[in-house]
Amino acid sequence: MYEVFEQLLQKFGITTADVCKATGIGQSTMSNWKNRRNLISGKNAQLIADYFGVSVDYLMTGKEKEGGETYYLNDETANMAQKIFENKELRMLFDAAQDAEPEDLETVHSMLLALKRKERGYIDD
């Protein structure tokens, strides 16, 4: 994935520092990504993709999905689904309805986290 980022930098004649300044992503985050010490978060991948005017799929693979289709119908819903996906306890909900409104997914996410906390005794009845 970082290789695609480097290709985009060359194509647009800009530096990593330019992208960091424009997106608010820290230099250390980019360095860790480059050195493969960790993967870039979904949120940061979206910021970078938006900066270059490409999809996250393109940023990750160097290829667009066939037909240019994305799984979710809008970016806000995709971002909320990414939050759910990144939470290992909620990952099974990742395949929530494609056409769900972002507010609906956020409500479900909050409710499920509250239920998990209650289950573990973090919330008084």
XYZ file of N, CA, C and O in Angstrom:
500
model
N 0.820 -1.186 0.000
C 0.000 0.000 0.000
C 0.869 1.258 0.000
O 0.557 2.212 -0.690
N 1.953 1.269 0.755
C 2.788 2.464 0.794
C 3.389 2.752 -0.580
O 3.592 3.911 -0.939
N 3.627 1.694 -1.348
C 4.189 1.863 -2.688
C 3.246 2.683 -3.574
O 3.692 3.511 -4.359
N 1.952 2.439 -3.441
C 0.969 3.215 -4.211
C 1.029 4.677 -3.779
O 0.997 5.588 -4.615
N 1.145 4.907 -2.476
C 1.282 6.274 -1.956
C 2.500 6.958 -2.580
O 2.412 8.107 -3.032
N 3.636 6.249 -2.623
C 4.848 6.825 -3.214
C 4.649 7.155 -4.693
O 5.136 8.180 -5.173
N 3.925 6.287 -5.403
C 3.633 6.559 -6.817
C 2.784 7.817 -6.968
O 3.017 8.624 -7.880
N 1.836 7.988 -6.078
C 0.996 9.191 -6.122
C 1.817 10.437 -5.814
O 1.612 11.489 -6.445
N 2.734 10.340 -4.864
C 3.614 11.474 -4.567
C 4.382 11.892 -5.817
O 4.453 13.088 -6.136
N 4.951 10.912 -6.495
C 5.721 11.204 -7.711
C 4.832 11.786 -8.804
O 5.211 12.756 -9.461
N 3.669 11.182 -8.981
C 2.748 11.640 -10.022
C 2.377 13.105 -9.842
O 2.301 13.869 -10.802
N 2.133 13.512 -8.582
C 1.703 14.872 -8.305
C 2.855 15.816 -7.963
O 2.643 17.006 -7.746
N 4.070 15.268 -7.887
C 5.241 16.095 -7.607
C 5.214 16.743 -6.233
O 5.567 17.919 -6.093
N 4.779 15.988 -5.227
C 4.713 16.512 -3.863
C 5.468 15.592 -2.913
O 5.899 14.508 -3.303
N 5.603 16.034 -1.687
C 6.331 15.267 -0.678
C 5.381 14.733 0.385
O 4.240 15.198 0.499
N 5.882 13.801 1.163
C 5.110 13.284 2.290
C 4.764 14.417 3.245
O 3.652 14.471 3.782
N 5.691 15.337 3.437
C 5.452 16.479 4.326
C 4.274 17.317 3.826
O 3.477 17.809 4.634
N 4.150 17.464 2.512
C 3.013 18.202 1.945
C 1.696 17.527 2.312
O 0.729 18.186 2.691
N 1.673 16.200 2.187
C 0.457 15.446 2.500
C 0.141 15.558 3.996
O -1.009 15.766 4.378
N 1.176 15.438 4.817
C 0.975 15.550 6.270
C 0.396 16.908 6.641
O -0.541 16.997 7.444
N 0.934 17.948 6.062
C 0.464 19.306 6.355
C -0.990 19.483 5.928
O -1.801 20.057 6.660
N -1.323 18.957 4.770
C -2.680 19.132 4.237
C -3.719 18.273 4.957
O -4.876 18.671 5.069
N -3.308 17.102 5.437
C -4.273 16.164 6.030
C -4.261 16.156 7.555
O -5.194 15.639 8.169
N -3.187 16.690 8.143
C -3.067 16.655 9.601
C -2.525 15.334 10.127
O -2.476 15.111 11.336
N -2.102 14.455 9.236
C -1.512 13.178 9.647
C -0.066 13.432 10.054
O 0.669 14.117 9.347
N 0.347 12.886 11.183
C 1.698 13.111 11.687
C 2.775 12.426 10.860
O 2.563 11.364 10.283
N 3.953 13.060 10.833
C 5.102 12.481 10.125
C 5.454 11.103 10.686
O 5.823 10.200 9.941
N 5.335 10.937 12.013
C 5.686 9.647 12.617
C 4.722 8.543 12.155
O 5.136 7.399 11.946
N 3.460 8.894 11.976
C 2.480 7.927 11.464
C 2.881 7.476 10.066
O 2.864 6.281 9.755
N 3.263 8.434 9.245
C 3.675 8.105 7.875
C 4.956 7.278 7.878
O 5.090 6.322 7.117
N 5.878 7.624 8.748
C 7.132 6.878 8.843
C 6.884 5.440 9.290
O 7.461 4.498 8.737
N 6.014 5.264 10.284
C 5.677 3.910 10.742
C 5.015 3.108 9.624
O 5.265 1.916 9.467
N 4.163 3.776 8.874
C 3.502 3.113 7.757
C 4.544 2.685 6.725
O 4.543 1.551 6.247
N 5.452 3.585 6.400
C 6.483 3.291 5.405
C 7.356 2.124 5.859
O 7.701 1.246 5.070
N 7.724 2.119 7.113
C 8.606 1.076 7.641
C 7.854 -0.187 8.047
O 8.435 -1.092 8.630
N 6.546 -0.207 7.783
C 5.681 -1.356 8.050
C 5.659 -1.764 9.526
O 5.492 -2.916 9.876
N 5.829 -0.773 10.384
C 5.699 -1.062 11.814
C 4.236 -1.171 12.209
O 3.898 -1.739 13.226
N 3.381 -0.600 11.408
C 1.940 -0.773 11.596
C 1.234 -0.367 10.306
O 1.834 0.207 9.419
N -0.021 -0.712 10.230
C -0.820 -0.330 9.071
C -1.427 1.039 9.321
O -1.570 1.465 10.462
N -1.788 1.690 8.265
C -2.426 2.989 8.418
C -3.898 2.770 8.759
O -4.512 1.821 8.292
N -4.445 3.610 9.605
C -5.853 3.462 10.003
C -6.772 3.778 8.832
O -6.384 4.459 7.880
N -7.990 3.285 8.936
C -8.986 3.561 7.905
C -9.233 5.047 7.734
O -9.398 5.547 6.628
N -9.251 5.769 8.856
C -9.485 7.218 8.815
C -8.365 7.920 8.055
O -8.618 8.751 7.182
N -7.118 7.568 8.362
C -5.993 8.198 7.685
C -5.926 7.788 6.218
O -5.589 8.601 5.356
N -6.250 6.527 5.935
C -6.274 6.083 4.538
C -7.293 6.902 3.755
O -7.029 7.314 2.619
N -8.447 7.170 4.367
C -9.474 7.968 3.689
C -8.989 9.396 3.471
O -9.217 9.973 2.403
N -8.318 9.978 4.466
C -7.786 11.338 4.313
C -6.795 11.410 3.151
O -6.830 12.348 2.344
N -5.921 10.414 3.071
C -4.915 10.396 2.004
C -5.588 10.182 0.651
O -5.273 10.868 -0.327
N -6.519 9.241 0.595
C -7.231 8.976 -0.660
C -7.969 10.232 -1.125
O -7.910 10.589 -2.303
N -8.647 10.894 -0.194
C -9.359 12.129 -0.541
C -8.392 13.195 -1.046
O -8.693 13.920 -2.000
N -7.240 13.308 -0.412
C -6.243 14.301 -0.810
C -5.839 14.101 -2.275
O -5.718 15.064 -3.035
N -5.628 12.845 -2.659
C -5.202 12.550 -4.023
C -6.362 12.372 -4.997
O -6.152 12.218 -6.198
N -7.585 12.343 -4.477
C -8.740 12.163 -5.346
C -8.871 10.740 -5.871
O -9.325 10.527 -6.999
N -8.454 9.777 -5.049
C -8.584 8.368 -5.415
C -9.407 7.667 -4.342
O -9.679 8.230 -3.286
N -9.776 6.434 -4.605
C -10.503 5.659 -3.595
C -9.518 5.012 -2.629
O -8.324 4.866 -2.944
N -10.013 4.616 -1.471
C -9.183 3.881 -0.529
C -8.758 2.556 -1.164
O -7.626 2.106 -0.972
N -9.644 1.950 -1.937
C -9.289 0.714 -2.638
C -8.055 0.934 -3.512
O -7.145 0.111 -3.531
N -8.050 2.034 -4.233
C -6.890 2.326 -5.084
C -5.638 2.532 -4.233
O -4.572 2.013 -4.555
N -5.761 3.264 -3.158
C -4.619 3.513 -2.285
C -4.065 2.204 -1.723
O -2.857 2.033 -1.596
N -4.946 1.271 -1.408
C -4.526 -0.001 -0.811
C -3.933 -0.959 -1.847
O -3.023 -1.706 -1.532
N -4.466 -0.941 -3.059
C -4.093 -1.978 -4.027
C -3.486 -1.457 -5.319
O -2.900 -2.225 -6.074
N -3.677 -0.187 -5.604
C -3.240 0.354 -6.884
C -4.252 0.113 -7.985
O -4.005 0.428 -9.148
N -5.413 -0.465 -7.611
C -6.460 -0.763 -8.585
C -7.800 -0.321 -8.039
O -8.042 -0.398 -6.843
N -8.654 0.111 -8.946
C -10.020 0.433 -8.563
C -10.845 -0.841 -8.641
O -10.532 -1.745 -9.418
N -11.908 -0.921 -7.849
C -12.832 -2.039 -7.965
C -13.485 -1.983 -9.336
O -13.679 -0.911 -9.886
N -13.841 -3.141 -9.836
C -14.530 -3.201 -11.121
C -15.792 -2.368 -11.079
O -16.542 -2.413 -10.110
N -16.010 -1.596 -12.094
C -17.202 -0.769 -12.173
C -17.154 0.441 -11.258
O -18.104 1.181 -11.165
N -16.046 0.650 -10.550
C -15.913 1.783 -9.650
C -16.842 1.729 -8.457
O -17.050 2.721 -7.785
N -17.432 0.566 -8.185
C -18.380 0.447 -7.086
C -17.658 0.393 -5.749
O -16.576 -0.154 -5.644
N -18.269 0.949 -4.754
C -17.783 0.798 -3.394
C -18.846 0.065 -2.605
O -20.012 0.035 -2.979
N -18.449 -0.563 -1.520
C -19.371 -1.375 -0.732
C -20.466 -0.527 -0.101
O -21.630 -0.862 -0.168
N -20.091 0.599 0.525
C -21.071 1.473 1.162
C -21.436 2.604 0.215
O -20.643 3.015 -0.612
N -22.635 3.114 0.389
C -23.135 4.104 -0.548
C -22.652 5.517 -0.274
O -22.755 6.378 -1.134
N -22.145 5.782 0.921
C -21.557 7.096 1.157
C -20.357 6.975 2.092
O -20.203 5.995 2.810
N -19.487 7.981 2.053
C -18.235 7.937 2.793
C -18.438 7.929 4.304
O -17.684 7.279 5.029
N -19.446 8.642 4.797
C -19.687 8.663 6.248
C -20.056 7.275 6.760
O -19.583 6.850 7.825
N -20.885 6.574 6.014
C -21.255 5.218 6.400
C -20.019 4.324 6.363
O -19.805 3.514 7.264
N -19.201 4.484 5.353
C -17.972 3.688 5.246
C -17.053 3.952 6.430
O -16.462 3.022 6.986
N -16.935 5.202 6.846
C -16.078 5.529 7.993
C -16.598 4.915 9.279
O -15.824 4.407 10.098
N -17.918 4.948 9.499
C -18.487 4.349 10.699
C -18.301 2.834 10.672
O -17.967 2.221 11.676
N -18.494 2.232 9.522
C -18.284 0.791 9.399
C -16.830 0.430 9.685
O -16.545 -0.600 10.306
N -15.903 1.292 9.276
C -14.483 1.050 9.563
C -14.229 1.054 11.064
O -13.476 0.226 11.576
N -14.875 1.967 11.795
C -14.737 1.993 13.254
C -15.226 0.685 13.858
O -14.607 0.129 14.758
N -16.354 0.207 13.359
C -16.899 -1.056 13.854
C -15.939 -2.194 13.521
O -15.635 -3.032 14.362
N -15.430 -2.207 12.312
C -14.526 -3.264 11.870
C -13.250 -3.288 12.706
O -12.745 -4.356 13.054
N -12.730 -2.120 13.059
C -11.481 -2.048 13.815
C -11.642 -2.480 15.263
O -10.667 -2.771 15.933
N -12.874 -2.532 15.767
C -13.147 -3.009 17.124
C -13.381 -4.511 17.038
O -14.412 -4.957 16.542
N -12.416 -5.304 17.534
C -12.487 -6.753 17.329
C -13.751 -7.368 17.913
O -14.236 -8.373 17.413
N -14.310 -6.784 18.961
C -15.526 -7.333 19.558
C -16.763 -7.056 18.711
O -17.762 -7.748 18.811
N -16.700 -6.038 17.872
C -17.854 -5.667 17.056
C -17.680 -6.027 15.576
O -18.571 -5.780 14.775
N -16.566 -6.619 15.233
C -16.239 -6.879 13.831
C -17.316 -7.678 13.103
O -17.542 -7.500 11.916
N -18.020 -8.567 13.837
C -19.043 -9.384 13.190
C -20.167 -8.529 12.602
O -20.905 -8.960 11.733
N -20.268 -7.298 13.046
C -21.314 -6.405 12.530
C -20.869 -5.641 11.285
O -21.603 -4.818 10.756
N -19.660 -5.932 10.827
C -19.098 -5.183 9.717
C -19.978 -5.217 8.487
O -20.026 -4.271 7.703
N -20.692 -6.301 8.296
C -21.537 -6.415 7.124
C -22.916 -5.818 7.341
O -23.907 -6.273 6.776
N -22.977 -4.765 8.129
C -24.248 -4.051 8.328
C -24.752 -3.565 6.972
O -24.016 -3.504 6.000
N -25.994 -3.203 6.926
C -26.623 -2.825 5.655
C -25.812 -1.763 4.923
O -25.385 -0.767 5.504
N -25.644 -1.995 3.617
C -24.883 -1.068 2.792
C -25.490 0.320 2.742
O -24.780 1.309 2.654
N -26.787 0.389 2.801
C -27.442 1.682 2.613
C -27.815 2.352 3.933
O -28.588 3.295 3.952
N -27.251 1.864 5.037
C -27.558 2.458 6.336
C -27.025 3.889 6.392
O -25.993 4.211 5.810
N -27.750 4.723 7.095
C -27.296 6.097 7.306
C -26.163 6.079 8.324
O -26.180 5.255 9.249
N -25.183 6.954 8.211
C -24.071 6.958 9.163
C -24.536 7.148 10.607
O -23.988 6.540 11.529
N -25.577 7.956 10.795
C -26.093 8.181 12.151
C -26.651 6.881 12.731
O -26.506 6.611 13.929
N -27.283 6.070 11.885
C -27.828 4.795 12.345
C -26.709 3.852 12.774
O -26.796 3.206 13.818
N -25.661 3.776 11.972
C -24.530 2.921 12.341
C -23.855 3.423 13.617
O -23.441 2.633 14.463
N -23.757 4.740 13.747
C -23.135 5.305 14.949
C -23.972 4.968 16.184
O -23.435 4.630 17.237
N -25.286 5.028 16.064
C -26.184 4.686 17.175
C -26.014 3.220 17.565
O -25.882 2.890 18.746
N -25.989 2.349 16.566
C -25.794 0.920 16.845
C -24.448 0.685 17.510
O -24.344 -0.052 18.494
N -23.428 1.341 17.014
C -22.081 1.215 17.577
C -22.070 1.628 19.047
O -21.575 0.908 19.912
N -22.659 2.764 19.353
C -22.714 3.258 20.738
C -23.514 2.327 21.633
O -23.117 2.045 22.768
N -24.631 1.837 21.125
C -25.467 0.925 21.920
C -24.724 -0.371 22.229
O -24.759 -0.866 23.362
N -24.045 -0.908 21.235
C -23.332 -2.165 21.455
C -22.170 -1.998 22.431
O -21.930 -2.867 23.270
N -21.479 -0.885 22.333
C -20.404 -0.635 23.301
C -20.970 -0.498 24.710
O -20.396 -1.013 25.674
N -22.118 0.192 24.849
C -22.754 0.337 26.156
C -23.180 -1.022 26.692
O -23.004 -1.320 27.885
N -23.720 -1.876 25.832
C -24.104 -3.221 26.262
C -22.894 -4.030 26.710
O -22.957 -4.758 27.701
N -21.791 -3.909 25.993
C -20.570 -4.622 26.371
C -20.074 -4.150 27.732
O -19.665 -4.938 28.568
N -20.105 -2.828 27.951
C -19.650 -2.293 29.245
C -20.565 -2.783 30.361
O -20.094 -3.161 31.439
N -21.871 -2.803 30.108
C -22.828 -3.269 31.111
C -22.579 -4.742 31.420
O -22.586 -5.160 32.568
N -22.360 -5.529 30.381
C -22.100 -6.961 30.528
C -20.882 -7.205 31.419
O -20.827 -8.145 32.179
N -19.917 -6.317 31.330
C -18.679 -6.468 32.109
C -18.784 -5.788 33.484
O -17.819 -5.762 34.226
N -19.937 -5.225 33.779
C -20.143 -4.625 35.091
C -19.637 -3.209 35.223
O -19.458 -2.704 36.315
N -19.412 -2.507 34.085
C -18.918 -1.144 34.131
C -20.016 -0.114 34.350
O -19.765 1.029 34.675
N -21.281 -0.512 34.109
C -22.396 0.419 34.252
C -23.303 -0.102 35.344
O -23.673 -1.273 35.351
N -23.688 0.765 36.268
C -24.626 0.362 37.307
C -26.011 0.239 36.729
O -26.420 1.012 35.861
N -26.776 -0.743 37.210
C -28.165 -0.920 36.720
C -29.065 0.131 37.286
O -29.012 0.640 38.303
